[in-house]
Short mmCIF file of C-alpha atoms in Angstrom, two decimals:
data_model
loop_
_atom_site.label_atom_id
_atom_site.label_comp_id
_atom_site.label_asym_id
_atom_site.label_seq_id
_atom_site.Cartn_x
_atom_site.Cartn_y
_atom_site.Cartn_z
CA MET A 1 -24.12 -21.45 -8.52
CA ALA A 2 -24.31 -17.81 -6.69
CA SER A 3 -23.63 -14.69 -9.14
CA LEU A 4 -21.15 -12.10 -8.04
CA ASP A 5 -24.16 -9.69 -7.58
CA ASP A 6 -25.68 -12.52 -4.78
CA LEU A 7 -22.42 -12.62 -3.23
CA ALA A 8 -22.04 -8.99 -3.18
CA ARG A 9 -25.31 -8.55 -1.42
CA ALA A 10 -24.65 -11.60 1.40
CA PRO A 11 -24.50 -9.49 4.77
CA SER A 12 -20.74 -9.90 5.39
CA LEU A 13 -19.45 -10.11 1.81
CA GLY A 14 -21.36 -7.27 1.01
CA ARG A 15 -20.16 -5.16 3.54
CA TYR A 16 -16.52 -6.06 2.77
CA VAL A 17 -16.80 -5.20 -0.71
CA ARG A 18 -18.59 -2.16 -0.21
CA SER A 19 -16.30 -0.75 2.45
CA GLY A 20 -13.18 -0.93 0.04
CA TRP A 21 -11.46 -3.49 2.31
CA ALA A 22 -11.25 -5.69 -0.72
CA ARG A 23 -9.70 -3.02 -2.87
CA ASP A 24 -7.27 -2.32 -0.11
CA ASP A 25 -6.23 -5.78 0.24
CA ALA A 26 -5.79 -6.13 -3.72
CA ARG A 27 -3.64 -3.14 -3.39
CA ALA A 28 -1.86 -4.31 -0.33
CA ARG A 29 -0.88 -7.57 -2.17
CA ALA A 30 0.14 -5.66 -5.38
CA ALA A 31 2.37 -3.33 -2.99
CA TRP A 32 3.93 -6.13 -1.08
CA VAL A 33 4.93 -8.09 -4.39
CA LEU A 34 6.66 -4.77 -5.95
CA ALA A 35 8.24 -4.10 -2.51
CA VAL A 36 9.61 -7.38 -2.30
CA GLU A 37 11.02 -7.16 -5.48
CA VAL A 38 12.66 -3.70 -4.76
CA SER A 39 14.04 -4.79 -1.52
CA ALA A 40 15.22 -8.31 -2.71
CA THR A 41 16.91 -6.63 -5.69
CA LEU A 42 18.48 -3.96 -3.29
CA MET A 43 20.04 -6.51 -1.26
CA ALA A 44 21.85 -8.22 -3.91
CA ASP A 45 22.24 -11.66 -2.48
CA VAL A 46 18.62 -12.30 -1.25
CA ARG A 47 16.32 -14.18 -3.36
CA PHE A 48 12.70 -12.83 -4.06
CA ALA A 49 11.23 -16.18 -2.44
CA SER A 50 13.15 -16.06 0.81
CA VAL A 51 11.60 -12.64 1.37
CA PHE A 52 8.30 -13.01 -0.04
CA GLU A 53 7.20 -16.60 1.72
CA ALA A 54 4.94 -16.71 4.77
CA PRO A 55 6.06 -17.26 8.29
CA GLY A 56 6.29 -21.11 8.62
CA ARG A 57 6.61 -22.11 5.08
CA ALA A 58 9.43 -24.04 3.62
CA GLY A 59 12.00 -21.82 2.37
CA ARG A 60 11.52 -18.94 4.75
CA THR A 61 14.77 -17.88 5.93
CA SER A 62 16.09 -15.70 8.78
CA ASP A 63 19.51 -14.54 7.67
CA ASN A 64 20.28 -10.98 8.33
CA LYS A 65 20.02 -9.97 4.70
CA THR A 66 16.62 -11.48 4.45
CA ALA A 67 15.33 -9.71 7.72
CA ILE A 68 16.30 -6.53 6.51
CA ALA A 69 14.98 -6.80 2.93
CA ARG A 70 11.41 -8.11 4.59
CA LYS A 71 11.50 -5.02 6.98
CA LEU A 72 12.23 -2.80 4.09
CA ALA A 73 9.34 -4.28 1.95
CA CYS A 74 7.01 -3.65 4.80
CA TYR A 75 7.94 -0.26 5.28
CA LEU A 76 7.55 0.34 1.58
CA ALA A 77 4.12 -1.19 1.26
CA VAL A 78 2.57 0.82 4.09
CA ILE A 79 4.57 4.14 3.89
CA VAL A 80 5.19 4.45 0.34
CA ALA A 81 2.26 2.59 -1.27
CA ASP A 82 0.05 3.93 1.47
CA CYS A 83 -1.54 0.63 2.28
CA PRO A 84 -3.13 -0.21 5.82
CA VAL A 85 -0.92 -2.22 8.19
CA THR A 86 -3.52 -4.82 8.60
CA CYS A 87 -3.81 -5.39 4.81
CA VAL A 88 0.07 -5.86 4.56
CA ALA A 89 0.27 -7.90 7.45
CA LYS A 90 -2.25 -10.12 5.57
CA ALA A 91 -0.31 -9.94 2.34
CA SER A 92 2.84 -10.51 3.58
CA GLY A 93 1.83 -13.47 6.19
CA LEU A 94 2.88 -11.16 9.19
CA ASN A 95 1.04 -10.12 12.12
CA ARG A 96 0.25 -6.64 12.45
CA LYS A 97 2.58 -6.21 15.75
CA THR A 98 5.43 -7.74 13.27
CA VAL A 99 4.79 -5.30 10.62
CA ASP A 100 4.60 -2.22 13.13
CA GLY A 101 8.05 -3.37 14.57
CA HIS A 102 9.43 -3.67 11.08
CA LEU A 103 8.23 -0.04 10.56
CA THR A 104 9.74 1.37 13.75
CA ALA A 105 13.13 -0.41 12.70
CA VAL A 106 13.12 1.16 9.08
CA GLU A 107 12.22 4.46 10.60
CA ASP A 108 15.18 4.16 13.10
CA TRP A 109 17.55 3.23 10.30
CA ARG A 110 16.67 6.58 8.32
CA GLU A 111 18.40 8.47 11.07
CA GLU A 112 21.86 7.54 9.63
CA GLU A 113 22.16 9.20 6.19
CA ALA A 114 23.53 6.24 4.43
CA TRP A 115 20.38 4.17 5.05
CA ASP A 116 18.15 7.46 4.51
CA ALA A 117 19.56 7.26 0.99
CA VAL A 118 19.16 3.64 0.36
CA ILE A 119 15.80 3.85 1.63
CA GLU A 120 14.86 7.04 -0.59
CA ALA A 121 16.33 5.03 -3.67
CA ALA A 122 13.95 1.96 -2.77
CA SER A 123 11.00 4.36 -2.33
CA ARG A 124 11.81 5.98 -5.85
CA GLU A 125 12.26 2.55 -7.45
CA LEU A 126 8.73 1.19 -5.89
CA VAL A 127 7.13 4.21 -7.28
CA GLY A 128 8.76 3.76 -10.72
CA MET A 129 7.59 -0.06 -10.62
CA ALA A 130 4.00 0.98 -9.56
CA ALA A 131 3.63 3.78 -12.57
CA GLN A 132 5.14 1.04 -15.09
CA VAL A 133 2.28 -1.06 -13.87
CA VAL A 134 -0.33 1.56 -14.00
CA PHE A 135 0.89 2.71 -17.65
CA GLY A 136 1.03 -1.04 -18.73
CA ALA A 137 -2.41 -1.54 -17.61
CA LEU A 138 -3.80 1.66 -19.33
CA ALA A 139 -2.29 0.78 -22.58
CA LEU A 140 -4.41 -2.41 -22.60
CA VAL A 141 -7.59 -0.43 -22.58
CA HIS A 142 -8.96 0.42 -26.03
CA PRO A 143 -9.79 3.73 -26.97
CA GLY A 144 -13.34 4.67 -25.91
CA GLU A 145 -13.27 2.25 -23.00
CA VAL A 146 -13.08 3.06 -19.19
CA ALA A 147 -10.61 1.02 -17.13
CA ALA A 148 -12.17 -0.73 -14.62
#
């Protein structure tokens, strides 16, 4: 069985790990999960699973509230969490063009004062959730240790 060091030295995987893409993918997955939670909660009647499920999977719905929540989740993950569009596309199971379309739609919504207030509140909620995750992880580090 190959060790992690052996895998990291493999030409393609090594480039992937050293380039930071793996870190971007992991950050985008975390941002996507938190953004889905925020947007599904905001849309009251929308279940987390219906927003989170990848295209073509059983349980993925296309009702208007779910579509709005999914668009908002993409916006939060890319714009607020500052994740690359390609990584959010991979994390969400959507393609890059669809994520770009979602970003454009939400930017258009921001022109209306009421939507802008909702999006600002969702952005603050996402930042708050991310802070809770970070501080929770830091609490698990023993004094004298360095967090990985």
